[in-house]
Coordinates of C-alpha atoms in Angstrom, one line a residue:
Chain A
M39 CA 134.7 -115.5 -70.4
K40 CA 132.3 -117.8 -68.6
I41 CA 130.6 -116.1 -65.7
P42 CA 130.3 -118.8 -63.1
R43 CA 127.0 -119.1 -61.2
L44 CA 127.3 -118.1 -57.6
K45 CA 126.2 -120.8 -55.2
N46 CA 123.6 -119.6 -52.8
N47 CA 125.6 -120.5 -49.7
A48 CA 125.0 -119.7 -46.1
T49 CA 122.3 -117.0 -45.5
M50 CA 124.9 -115.0 -43.5
E51 CA 126.6 -114.2 -46.8
D52 CA 123.4 -112.9 -48.2
A53 CA 122.8 -110.8 -45.1
A54 CA 126.3 -109.4 -45.3
L55 CA 125.8 -108.4 -48.9
V56 CA 122.4 -106.8 -48.1
E57 CA 124.0 -104.7 -45.4
Q58 CA 126.7 -103.5 -47.8
I59 CA 124.1 -102.7 -50.4
K60 CA 122.1 -100.6 -47.9
T61 CA 125.3 -98.4 -47.6
G62 CA 125.2 -97.9 -51.4
N63 CA 128.1 -100.3 -52.1
M64 CA 127.9 -100.9 -55.9
W65 CA 130.2 -103.9 -55.7
A66 CA 127.9 -105.6 -53.3
M67 CA 125.0 -104.9 -55.6
E68 CA 126.9 -106.6 -58.5
A69 CA 127.8 -109.5 -56.3
L70 CA 124.2 -110.0 -55.3
Y71 CA 123.2 -109.7 -58.9
H72 CA 125.6 -112.4 -60.0
R73 CA 124.4 -114.6 -57.1
F74 CA 120.8 -114.6 -58.1
V75 CA 120.5 -113.6 -61.7
H76 CA 120.4 -117.1 -63.0
K77 CA 117.5 -118.1 -60.7
I78 CA 115.5 -115.0 -61.3
T79 CA 116.0 -115.1 -65.0
G80 CA 115.1 -118.8 -65.0
I81 CA 111.8 -118.1 -63.2
C82 CA 110.9 -115.2 -65.5
A83 CA 111.8 -117.2 -68.6
R84 CA 109.6 -120.1 -67.6
L85 CA 106.7 -117.7 -67.1
L86 CA 107.2 -115.1 -69.8
R87 CA 108.8 -117.0 -72.7
N88 CA 109.7 -113.7 -74.5
S89 CA 113.3 -112.7 -74.4
A90 CA 112.7 -108.9 -74.3
D91 CA 110.2 -109.2 -71.6
I92 CA 112.4 -111.6 -69.6
E93 CA 115.3 -109.2 -69.6
D94 CA 113.2 -106.2 -68.9
V95 CA 111.6 -107.9 -65.9
V96 CA 114.9 -109.2 -64.6
Q97 CA 116.5 -105.7 -64.9
D98 CA 113.5 -104.0 -63.3
T99 CA 113.5 -106.6 -60.5
F100 CA 117.1 -105.9 -59.5
I101 CA 116.7 -102.1 -59.9
E102 CA 113.6 -102.1 -57.7
A103 CA 115.4 -104.4 -55.2
F104 CA 118.4 -102.1 -54.9
R105 CA 116.3 -99.0 -54.6
D106 CA 114.1 -100.6 -51.9
M107 CA 116.8 -102.6 -50.1
A108 CA 116.4 -100.4 -47.0
Q109 CA 112.9 -101.8 -46.6
L110 CA 114.1 -105.4 -46.4
R111 CA 114.0 -106.4 -42.8
E112 CA 115.1 -110.0 -43.0
A113 CA 118.2 -109.8 -45.0
H114 CA 118.7 -113.6 -45.1
L115 CA 115.5 -113.9 -47.0
V116 CA 116.7 -111.7 -49.9
E117 CA 116.4 -114.5 -52.4
R118 CA 112.7 -114.9 -51.7
W119 CA 112.2 -111.2 -51.7
L120 CA 113.8 -111.0 -55.2
V121 CA 111.6 -113.7 -56.5
R122 CA 108.6 -112.0 -55.0
I123 CA 109.5 -108.7 -56.8
A124 CA 110.1 -110.7 -60.1
V125 CA 106.8 -112.5 -59.9
H126 CA 104.9 -109.3 -59.3
R127 CA 106.6 -107.7 -62.3
V128 CA 105.9 -110.7 -64.4
H129 CA 102.2 -110.4 -63.6
R130 CA 102.3 -106.7 -64.4
C131 CA 103.9 -107.6 -67.7
F132 CA 101.0 -110.0 -68.4
R133 CA 98.4 -107.3 -67.6
R134 CA 100.1 -105.0 -70.1
R135 CA 100.1 -107.7 -72.7
R136 CA 96.4 -108.3 -72.1
L137 CA 95.6 -104.6 -72.5
K138 CA 97.7 -104.3 -75.7
R139 CA 96.0 -107.4 -77.0
A140 CA 92.6 -105.9 -76.3
L141 CA 93.7 -102.8 -78.1
G142 CA 95.1 -104.8 -81.0
L143 CA 98.6 -103.4 -80.3
D144 CA 100.3 -106.6 -79.1
R145 CA 103.0 -107.6 -81.7
S146 CA 105.0 -109.7 -79.4
F147 CA 105.5 -113.5 -79.7
D148 CA 107.1 -116.1 -77.6
D149 CA 110.6 -116.2 -79.0
E150 CA 112.1 -118.0 -76.0
S151 CA 109.9 -121.0 -75.5
L152 CA 110.5 -123.6 -72.8
V153 CA 112.3 -125.7 -75.4
D154 CA 114.8 -122.9 -75.9
Q155 CA 115.5 -123.0 -72.2
I156 CA 116.5 -126.7 -72.1
G157 CA 120.0 -127.6 -70.9
T158 CA 122.5 -129.0 -73.4
S159 CA 122.6 -132.3 -71.7
A160 CA 118.9 -132.9 -71.8
T161 CA 117.7 -136.2 -73.3
Q162 CA 115.4 -136.5 -76.3
E163 CA 112.6 -137.7 -74.0
A164 CA 113.1 -134.6 -71.8
R165 CA 112.9 -132.4 -74.9
A166 CA 109.7 -134.0 -75.9
E167 CA 108.2 -133.5 -72.4
I168 CA 109.3 -129.9 -72.3
T169 CA 107.7 -129.3 -75.8
L170 CA 104.5 -130.8 -74.4
L171 CA 104.8 -128.6 -71.3
D172 CA 105.1 -125.6 -73.6
S173 CA 101.7 -126.3 -75.2
V174 CA 100.2 -127.0 -71.8
F175 CA 101.3 -123.6 -70.6
D176 CA 99.5 -122.0 -73.5
T177 CA 96.2 -123.3 -72.0
M178 CA 97.0 -122.5 -68.4
T179 CA 96.1 -119.3 -66.6
I180 CA 99.0 -117.1 -65.5
T181 CA 98.1 -117.7 -61.8
D182 CA 98.1 -121.5 -62.2
R183 CA 101.3 -121.2 -64.3
T184 CA 103.0 -119.1 -61.6
C185 CA 102.1 -121.6 -58.9
Y186 CA 103.2 -124.5 -61.0
V187 CA 106.6 -123.0 -61.9
L188 CA 107.4 -122.0 -58.3
R189 CA 106.2 -125.2 -56.7
C190 CA 107.0 -127.9 -59.2
L191 CA 109.8 -126.5 -61.3
E192 CA 111.6 -124.3 -58.8
G193 CA 110.9 -126.5 -55.7
Y194 CA 109.5 -123.9 -53.3
R195 CA 107.3 -125.1 -50.5
L196 CA 103.6 -124.2 -50.6
D197 CA 104.0 -121.7 -47.8
E198 CA 106.9 -120.1 -49.6
V199 CA 104.9 -119.8 -52.8
A200 CA 102.2 -118.2 -50.7
Q201 CA 104.6 -115.6 -49.3
I202 CA 106.1 -115.0 -52.8
T203 CA 102.8 -114.5 -54.5
G204 CA 100.9 -112.9 -51.7
W205 CA 98.1 -115.3 -52.1
S206 CA 96.6 -117.4 -49.3
L207 CA 98.0 -120.9 -48.7
A208 CA 94.6 -122.4 -49.6
T209 CA 94.6 -120.5 -52.9
V210 CA 98.1 -121.6 -53.7
K211 CA 97.2 -125.2 -53.0
R212 CA 94.2 -125.0 -55.2
R213 CA 96.1 -123.5 -58.0
V214 CA 99.0 -126.0 -57.8
N215 CA 96.6 -128.9 -57.9
S216 CA 94.7 -127.4 -60.8
A217 CA 98.0 -126.9 -62.7
R218 CA 99.2 -130.4 -61.9
Q219 CA 95.9 -131.8 -63.1
T220 CA 96.2 -129.9 -66.4
V221 CA 99.7 -131.1 -66.9
A222 CA 98.9 -134.7 -65.9
A223 CA 95.9 -134.8 -68.2
H224 CA 98.0 -133.7 -71.2
F225 CA 100.8 -136.1 -70.4
L226 CA 98.3 -138.9 -69.9
E227 CA 96.8 -138.2 -73.3
E228 CA 100.2 -138.4 -74.9
N229 CA 101.2 -141.4 -72.9
P230 CA 98.2 -143.7 -72.6
Chain B
M192 CA 107.9 -141.0 -55.2
T193 CA 104.7 -140.5 -57.0
D194 CA 104.4 -140.3 -60.8
T195 CA 103.6 -136.6 -60.5
N196 CA 106.7 -135.9 -58.4
K197 CA 108.8 -137.9 -60.8
L198 CA 107.5 -135.8 -63.7
D199 CA 108.2 -132.6 -61.7
Q200 CA 111.8 -133.8 -61.1
R201 CA 112.4 -134.7 -64.8
L202 CA 111.1 -131.4 -66.0
R203 CA 113.1 -129.5 -63.4
E204 CA 116.3 -131.2 -64.3
A205 CA 115.7 -130.7 -68.0
F206 CA 116.1 -126.9 -67.8
A207 CA 119.4 -125.2 -68.0
N208 CA 120.3 -123.4 -64.8
E209 CA 122.8 -121.0 -66.2
Q210 CA 122.2 -118.0 -68.4
S211 CA 124.6 -117.0 -71.1
P212 CA 127.4 -114.8 -69.9
M213 CA 126.6 -112.2 -72.6
R214 CA 123.0 -111.9 -71.4
V215 CA 124.1 -111.7 -67.8
R216 CA 126.6 -109.0 -68.6
R217 CA 124.2 -107.1 -70.9
M218 CA 121.5 -107.0 -68.2
W219 CA 124.0 -105.8 -65.5
Q220 CA 125.2 -103.0 -67.8
N221 CA 121.6 -101.8 -68.0
I222 CA 121.0 -102.1 -64.3
E223 CA 124.2 -100.3 -63.2
T224 CA 123.4 -97.3 -65.4
A225 CA 119.9 -96.9 -63.9
D226 CA 119.2 -94.6 -61.0
L227 CA 119.6 -96.9 -58.0
S228 CA 119.0 -94.3 -55.3
P229 CA 116.2 -95.0 -52.9
Q230 CA 112.8 -93.8 -54.1
K231 CA 110.1 -92.4 -52.0
T232 CA 107.2 -94.8 -51.9
G233 CA 104.0 -95.6 -50.1
Y234 CA 103.2 -93.6 -47.0
F235 CA 106.0 -91.0 -47.4
A236 CA 105.0 -90.2 -50.9
V237 CA 101.7 -88.7 -49.8
C238 CA 101.9 -85.1 -48.8
N239 CA 100.1 -85.1 -45.5
W240 CA 101.3 -82.1 -43.5
W241 CA 99.9 -83.0 -40.2
R242 CA 101.4 -86.4 -40.2
I243 CA 104.7 -84.9 -41.2
G244 CA 104.4 -82.5 -38.4
V245 CA 103.8 -85.2 -35.8
I246 CA 106.6 -87.2 -37.1
A247 CA 109.0 -84.2 -37.1
V248 CA 108.1 -83.4 -33.5
G249 CA 108.6 -87.0 -32.4
A250 CA 111.9 -87.2 -34.3
G251 CA 113.1 -84.0 -32.8
A252 CA 112.3 -85.2 -29.3
L253 CA 114.2 -88.4 -30.0
I254 CA 117.2 -86.6 -31.4
I255 CA 117.3 -84.3 -28.3
L256 CA 117.2 -87.4 -26.1
A257 CA 119.9 -89.1 -28.1
I258 CA 122.2 -86.1 -27.9
Y259 CA 121.6 -85.9 -24.2
I260 CA 122.4 -89.6 -23.7
L261 CA 125.5 -89.4 -26.0
R262 CA 126.8 -86.4 -24.3
S263 CA 126.4 -87.9 -20.8
N264 CA 128.1 -91.1 -22.1
N265 CA 131.0 -89.3 -23.7
S266 CA 131.7 -87.5 -20.5
Q267 CA 132.2 -90.8 -18.7
V268 CA 133.9 -92.9 -21.4
E269 CA 137.3 -92.8 -23.0
S270 CA 139.6 -91.0 -20.7
G271 CA 143.2 -92.0 -21.0
P272 CA 145.1 -93.4 -24.0
L273 CA 143.2 -94.7 -27.0
M274 CA 143.1 -98.5 -27.2
L275 CA 142.2 -101.1 -29.8
A276 CA 138.6 -102.3 -29.7
E277 CA 139.7 -105.5 -28.1
G278 CA 141.3 -103.6 -25.3
M279 CA 144.9 -104.1 -26.5
P280 CA 147.4 -101.3 -26.9
I281 CA 147.8 -99.8 -30.3
D282 CA 150.7 -101.0 -32.5
T283 CA 153.5 -98.5 -32.2
V284 CA 154.5 -99.3 -35.8
L285 CA 152.3 -101.2 -38.2
I286 CA 153.5 -102.2 -41.6
A287 CA 150.5 -103.6 -43.5
K288 CA 151.5 -106.6 -45.6
A289 CA 147.9 -106.9 -46.9
H290 CA 144.8 -104.8 -46.7
T291 CA 144.5 -104.3 -42.9
K292 CA 141.8 -102.8 -40.7
R293 CA 142.2 -101.5 -37.1
F294 CA 139.2 -100.9 -34.9
F295 CA 139.6 -98.6 -31.9
S296 CA 137.9 -98.4 -28.5
D297 CA 136.2 -95.1 -29.3
G298 CA 134.5 -96.6 -32.4
S299 CA 137.0 -95.2 -34.9
Q300 CA 138.6 -97.2 -37.6
I301 CA 141.6 -97.1 -39.9
D302 CA 141.9 -99.1 -43.2
L303 CA 145.4 -99.6 -44.6
T304 CA 146.2 -100.7 -48.1
A305 CA 149.0 -103.3 -48.5
G306 CA 152.5 -101.7 -48.0
T307 CA 151.3 -98.9 -45.8
T308 CA 153.5 -98.0 -42.8
L309 CA 151.6 -96.4 -39.9
S310 CA 153.3 -95.3 -36.7
L311 CA 151.8 -94.0 -33.4
S312 CA 153.3 -90.7 -32.5
E313 CA 151.1 -89.6 -29.6
N314 CA 148.3 -91.1 -27.5
S315 CA 146.6 -89.3 -24.6
G316 CA 143.1 -88.7 -23.4
E317 CA 143.0 -85.5 -25.4
S318 CA 144.7 -86.3 -28.6
V319 CA 146.1 -89.2 -30.7
G320 CA 148.7 -88.9 -33.4
F321 CA 149.7 -91.1 -36.3
A322 CA 152.4 -90.8 -39.0
I323 CA 152.3 -92.3 -42.4
S324 CA 155.5 -92.6 -44.4
E325 CA 154.2 -94.5 -47.3
G326 CA 151.0 -96.1 -48.6
E327 CA 147.4 -95.2 -48.2
A328 CA 145.1 -95.1 -45.1
R329 CA 141.4 -94.4 -44.7
F330 CA 140.6 -92.8 -41.4
N331 CA 137.0 -93.0 -40.0
V332 CA 137.2 -91.0 -36.8
H333 CA 134.3 -91.4 -34.4
K334 CA 132.1 -88.4 -34.4
G335 CA 132.0 -86.5 -31.1
G336 CA 135.6 -87.0 -30.1
P337 CA 136.7 -86.9 -27.3
R338 CA 140.2 -86.9 -28.8
V339 CA 141.6 -84.7 -31.5
W340 CA 143.3 -86.9 -34.1
Q341 CA 146.4 -85.7 -35.9
V342 CA 147.9 -87.5 -38.9
D343 CA 151.4 -86.5 -40.1
C344 CA 151.8 -87.7 -43.7
R345 CA 155.3 -87.0 -44.7
G346 CA 155.2 -83.5 -43.2
V347 CA 151.6 -82.7 -44.2
L348 CA 149.7 -82.4 -40.9
I349 CA 146.0 -83.3 -40.9
T350 CA 143.8 -82.5 -37.9
V351 CA 140.4 -83.9 -37.4
V352 CA 137.6 -84.4 -34.9
G353 CA 135.0 -86.9 -36.0
T354 CA 135.4 -87.3 -39.8
E355 CA 136.3 -89.8 -42.6
F356 CA 139.2 -89.1 -44.9
I357 CA 141.8 -90.8 -47.0
C358 CA 145.5 -90.0 -46.8
R359 CA 147.9 -91.3 -49.4
A360 CA 151.6 -90.9 -49.4
E361 CA 153.3 -91.0 -52.8
P362 CA 156.9 -90.3 -53.7
E363 CA 156.0 -86.9 -55.3
K364 CA 153.0 -85.8 -53.3
V365 CA 150.6 -86.4 -50.4
S366 CA 146.9 -86.6 -51.2
V367 CA 144.1 -86.0 -48.7
S368 CA 140.5 -86.5 -49.7
V369 CA 137.5 -86.0 -47.3
R370 CA 134.5 -88.3 -47.3
R371 CA 132.7 -86.9 -44.2
G372 CA 133.2 -84.0 -41.9
I373 CA 135.9 -81.3 -42.0
V374 CA 139.7 -81.6 -41.8
M375 CA 142.5 -79.0 -41.5
V376 CA 145.5 -79.8 -43.6
E377 CA 148.7 -77.9 -42.7
S378 CA 152.0 -77.9 -44.7
G379 CA 154.7 -75.4 -45.6
N380 CA 154.0 -76.4 -49.2
I381 CA 150.4 -75.0 -49.1
A382 CA 149.6 -71.4 -49.8
A383 CA 148.8 -69.7 -46.5
G384 CA 150.2 -72.7 -44.7
Q385 CA 146.9 -74.5 -44.2
K386 CA 143.7 -75.4 -45.9
K387 CA 140.3 -76.6 -44.6
L388 CA 138.7 -79.4 -46.6
V389 CA 135.1 -80.3 -46.4
A390 CA 133.3 -83.5 -47.5
G391 CA 133.9 -84.2 -51.2
E392 CA 137.1 -82.1 -51.4
R393 CA 140.6 -83.2 -51.9
I394 CA 144.1 -81.6 -52.0
D395 CA 147.4 -82.9 -53.4
V396 CA 150.4 -81.5 -51.7
A397 CA 153.5 -81.9 -53.7
M398 CA 156.7 -82.5 -51.8
G399 CA 158.2 -79.6 -53.7
S400 CA 155.2 -77.2 -54.1
E401 CA 151.5 -77.5 -53.9
F402 CA 149.7 -79.0 -57.0
P403 CA 147.6 -76.1 -58.1
N404 CA 144.1 -77.5 -58.6
R405 CA 143.8 -76.0 -62.0
S406 CA 146.8 -77.8 -63.4
V407 CA 144.7 -81.0 -63.4
P408 CA 144.8 -82.7 -66.8
Q409 CA 142.3 -81.0 -69.2
A410 CA 139.2 -82.4 -70.8
S411 CA 138.9 -84.8 -73.8
D412 CA 141.7 -84.1 -76.2
R413 CA 143.4 -82.0 -73.6
L414 CA 143.5 -84.9 -71.2
D415 CA 146.9 -86.5 -70.6
T416 CA 146.4 -89.9 -72.1
R417 CA 149.6 -91.4 -70.6
T418 CA 148.9 -94.6 -68.7
V419 CA 147.8 -93.9 -65.2
E420 CA 150.2 -95.5 -62.8
S421 CA 148.3 -97.5 -60.4
P422 CA 149.1 -96.8 -56.7
S423 CA 149.1 -100.5 -56.1
E424 CA 152.1 -100.8 -58.4
V425 CA 154.2 -98.9 -55.9
P426 CA 153.9 -101.4 -53.0
A427 CA 154.2 -104.2 -55.5
R428 CA 157.7 -103.2 -56.4
R429 CA 158.7 -103.5 -52.8
I430 CA 157.3 -107.0 -52.5
S431 CA 159.9 -109.7 -53.1
K432 CA 159.0 -112.2 -55.8
I433 CA 156.8 -114.9 -54.4
P434 CA 157.7 -118.3 -55.7
L435 CA 154.4 -119.5 -57.4
S436 CA 153.8 -122.6 -59.4
S437 CA 153.0 -122.0 -63.1
E438 CA 149.3 -122.0 -62.1
T439 CA 147.4 -121.7 -58.9
P440 CA 144.6 -124.0 -59.7
G441 CA 142.9 -123.8 -56.3
W442 CA 141.6 -120.3 -56.8
K443 CA 140.3 -121.0 -60.3
V444 CA 138.4 -124.0 -59.1
R445 CA 136.8 -121.9 -56.3
A446 CA 136.0 -119.1 -58.7
A447 CA 134.4 -121.5 -61.1
E448 CA 132.2 -122.7 -58.3
G449 CA 131.2 -119.2 -57.5
D450 CA 133.1 -119.1 -54.2
F451 CA 134.9 -115.8 -54.7
N452 CA 135.6 -115.4 -51.1
G453 CA 137.4 -118.7 -51.0
A454 CA 139.1 -117.9 -54.3
F455 CA 140.5 -114.7 -52.9
D456 CA 141.6 -116.4 -49.7
R457 CA 143.6 -118.9 -51.7
L458 CA 145.2 -116.1 -53.7
G459 CA 145.8 -113.4 -51.0
A460 CA 146.6 -109.8 -52.0
E461 CA 150.2 -110.3 -52.9
S462 CA 149.6 -113.3 -55.1
M463 CA 146.9 -111.3 -56.9
R464 CA 149.4 -108.7 -58.0
A465 CA 152.1 -111.3 -58.9
L466 CA 149.6 -113.3 -61.0
A467 CA 148.4 -110.1 -62.7
G468 CA 152.0 -109.4 -63.7
R469 CA 152.5 -112.9 -65.1
A470 CA 149.1 -113.4 -66.8
T471 CA 149.2 -114.0 -70.5
N472 CA 145.6 -113.6 -71.5
V473 CA 142.8 -111.2 -70.9
D474 CA 140.3 -113.8 -69.7
E475 CA 142.5 -114.7 -66.7
L476 CA 143.0 -111.1 -65.8
F477 CA 139.3 -110.4 -65.9
Q478 CA 138.8 -113.5 -63.8
L479 CA 141.3 -112.2 -61.2
A480 CA 139.6 -108.8 -61.2
D481 CA 136.2 -110.5 -60.6
V482 CA 137.6 -112.5 -57.7
A483 CA 138.8 -109.3 -56.1
R484 CA 135.7 -107.3 -56.7
L485 CA 133.1 -110.0 -55.9
S486 CA 134.9 -111.0 -52.7
G487 CA 134.7 -107.5 -51.4
H488 CA 138.3 -106.4 -52.2
P489 CA 137.8 -103.9 -55.1
V490 CA 141.2 -102.3 -54.6
E491 CA 142.9 -105.5 -55.4
A492 CA 141.2 -105.5 -58.8
I493 CA 143.3 -102.5 -59.9
A494 CA 146.4 -104.6 -60.8
P495 CA 144.7 -107.1 -63.2
L496 CA 142.5 -104.4 -64.8
Q497 CA 145.5 -102.0 -65.2
T498 CA 147.4 -104.9 -66.8
I499 CA 144.7 -105.3 -69.4
V500 CA 144.7 -101.6 -70.2
T501 CA 148.5 -101.4 -70.6
R502 CA 149.5 -104.7 -72.0
F503 CA 146.4 -105.7 -73.9
S504 CA 145.2 -102.4 -75.2
D505 CA 144.5 -104.0 -78.6
N506 CA 142.0 -106.4 -77.0
A507 CA 138.3 -105.8 -77.7
R508 CA 137.6 -105.6 -74.0
A509 CA 140.4 -103.3 -73.0
G510 CA 137.9 -100.4 -73.0
L511 CA 135.7 -102.3 -70.6
A512 CA 138.7 -102.8 -68.3
A513 CA 139.5 -99.1 -68.4
Y514 CA 135.9 -98.2 -67.7
T515 CA 135.8 -100.6 -64.7
L516 CA 139.0 -99.2 -63.4
G517 CA 137.7 -95.6 -63.8
R518 CA 134.7 -96.5 -61.7
L519 CA 136.9 -98.1 -59.1
Y520 CA 139.0 -94.9 -58.8
L521 CA 136.0 -92.7 -58.7
E522 CA 133.7 -94.6 -56.4
Q523 CA 136.1 -96.6 -54.1
L524 CA 139.3 -94.5 -54.0
S525 CA 137.9 -91.0 -54.5
M526 CA 140.5 -90.2 -57.1
P527 CA 138.6 -88.3 -59.7
V528 CA 141.5 -87.1 -61.8
E529 CA 142.7 -90.6 -62.4
A530 CA 139.1 -91.7 -62.9
A531 CA 138.6 -89.0 -65.6
K532 CA 141.8 -90.2 -67.4
L533 CA 140.6 -93.7 -67.4
F534 CA 137.1 -92.9 -68.7
D535 CA 138.8 -91.0 -71.5
Q536 CA 141.0 -94.0 -72.2
A537 CA 138.0 -96.3 -72.1
L538 CA 136.2 -94.1 -74.7
S539 CA 139.3 -94.1 -76.9
L540 CA 139.7 -97.9 -76.7
G541 CA 136.0 -98.5 -77.4
L542 CA 133.0 -99.4 -75.3
P543 CA 129.6 -100.8 -75.9
E544 CA 127.2 -98.0 -76.7
V545 CA 125.2 -98.2 -73.4
L546 CA 128.5 -97.7 -71.5
E547 CA 129.9 -95.1 -73.8
E548 CA 127.2 -92.6 -72.8
T549 CA 127.7 -93.3 -69.1
A550 CA 131.5 -93.1 -69.4
M551 CA 131.2 -89.6 -71.0
M552 CA 129.0 -88.4 -68.1
K553 CA 131.2 -90.0 -65.4
R554 CA 134.2 -88.3 -67.0
A555 CA 132.5 -84.9 -66.7
L556 CA 131.4 -85.5 -63.1
S557 CA 134.9 -86.6 -62.2
L558 CA 136.5 -83.4 -63.4
M559 CA 133.8 -81.3 -61.8
K560 CA 135.5 -82.1 -58.5
F561 CA 138.6 -80.1 -59.6
S562 CA 137.8 -77.9 -62.4
R563 CA 134.4 -76.5 -63.0
E564 CA 135.5 -75.2 -66.4
D565 CA 136.7 -78.6 -67.6
G566 CA 133.7 -80.4 -66.1
T567 CA 131.4 -78.0 -67.9
H568 CA 133.2 -78.4 -71.2
L569 CA 132.8 -82.2 -71.0
A570 CA 129.2 -81.9 -70.0
S571 CA 128.7 -79.8 -73.2
E572 CA 130.5 -82.5 -75.2
Y573 CA 128.1 -85.0 -73.8
L574 CA 125.1 -82.9 -74.8
T575 CA 126.4 -82.5 -78.3
R576 CA 126.8 -86.2 -78.6
Y577 CA 123.6 -87.3 -76.8
P578 CA 121.1 -84.4 -77.1
N579 CA 118.4 -86.7 -75.8
G580 CA 120.6 -88.9 -73.6
R581 CA 119.8 -90.5 -70.3
Y582 CA 121.8 -87.8 -68.4
R583 CA 120.7 -84.9 -70.4
K584 CA 119.1 -83.1 -67.4
K585 CA 122.2 -83.5 -65.2
A586 CA 124.5 -82.3 -68.0
E587 CA 122.3 -79.3 -68.7
Q588 CA 122.4 -78.4 -65.0
I589 CA 126.2 -78.6 -65.1
V590 CA 126.4 -76.4 -68.1
K591 CA 124.0 -73.8 -66.6
G592 CA 126.1 -73.8 -63.4
E593 CA 123.4 -75.3 -61.2
I594 CA 125.7 -78.2 -60.3
I595 CA 129.1 -77.1 -58.9
N596 CA 130.5 -80.5 -58.0
D597 CA 129.5 -84.1 -58.0
V598 CA 128.2 -83.7 -54.4
D599 CA 125.6 -81.3 -55.8
A600 CA 124.9 -83.8 -58.6
R601 CA 124.3 -86.6 -56.1
L602 CA 122.1 -84.5 -53.9
Q603 CA 120.1 -83.3 -56.9
S604 CA 119.6 -86.7 -58.2
R605 CA 117.7 -87.8 -55.1

């Protein structure tokens, strides 16, 4: 059975769901989950590119969100709050990977590259560009990659990226520009 | 648009925006089995006694002030007959054709399932009385009075002052279960003529004689595996056939767009039951159940899920339907006996491994409400099957007698 993606409609609906979740309503939790799971998973997938890590982070994001829902003051901003939790958990995952790598214990590999995340209707040119972006991401720092994904691929404004990541607006601007320059340089090399 | 922006747009549009249904469902199954109760974090996780003392004193002062204000408000407000919240008089007789809510001027609320008949028998400044002849009603009576509420459910009299309880009238029995507060249930069919129920307790009063609590269906192989008759089937028989077209495409379109509220509005509660009765495949029934659940009408999901369990028991997902129904009975309807039967049925029909463990534990907790012996037996079964399972600690507490009922279990899990 195809699980339809819930449209993120009026913020009032989000706020109503949040209020229900605060009372412990499991059905509201599931509704919120279905509403945002595609977006959260997409962001995590662009950043992590490892299926086990992606699912762990998405699950942990929603679990943390449901546990801490009482702390959410602006219920209509629940989407941004979820993305913020997810991004922080992604960074935590990267720190764990770095530590494991330093100890020689990291056996993971990217089994869900950006190419695996392409839509079925994507053109060959789009596939080629995504393949290139995959290799560009390998050279990018996680902070630049985060800013690039949120700003350029997910379409968040700079101030929203700053709120999500907890970095200053100036830092976000700098990192977005740095990421864009890296991407542009690689694409220019490929397309003289 | 600059080249950079064009590149961003191309890249953005290239990605798939939907995850596979299997992945979405798998992740949800892991999420729902986790402990989702609020965790102590940050400031309050630090044991700092003087801060706790200051906060406690401040909170105490606020509580005293609030009580004083509430008491002085109550003395001035709400004399005379109870009215609806809008200021209108209460319906003398209300036959709910769909799920209906009534809000009252004292802050109380009644939720009626479709097919419930509720009549007003008394209404003064000191007391208000209702009678239920059929159906199910959830009463949320405002704490602090000032009126005494009495509900007559086919001869079973329930007296409350500031509480939340559910009263269901069935042909063979009347069920009363308490969510909050204390109620007094009186009936000639109860030993000693009356029984006090506190939060988490329930009584079934048979129209002939009281259902003895211990005659509840026994654990595992002793559980009665006959199909549970859904209470929603009772009103459905009384509803005249609604002439539907062979398909109601509008709701499917809305559901496919993710507008479950709109899909449910198109269907309506009665159409939901009629479609469930006529559905020919499991996919459509799950879709109907999802529309009901995700639009905030979980009770309406009973009919389609029950249909899967009874008519499509050979289907690979029948177990999942039984599990979902069991959760609905336990968490939404406070019907632990029926929930236990359904969890048992789900285990027999087959569940994914991650849900199998949870179903065993929920079955044990369901029966703990009625029979400590049966709940303990099931908890032991769980420990045998999952000696290092996720719920090992809770199951051990049940077996040792440290958890008497599921209220204790919830309190101890915090």
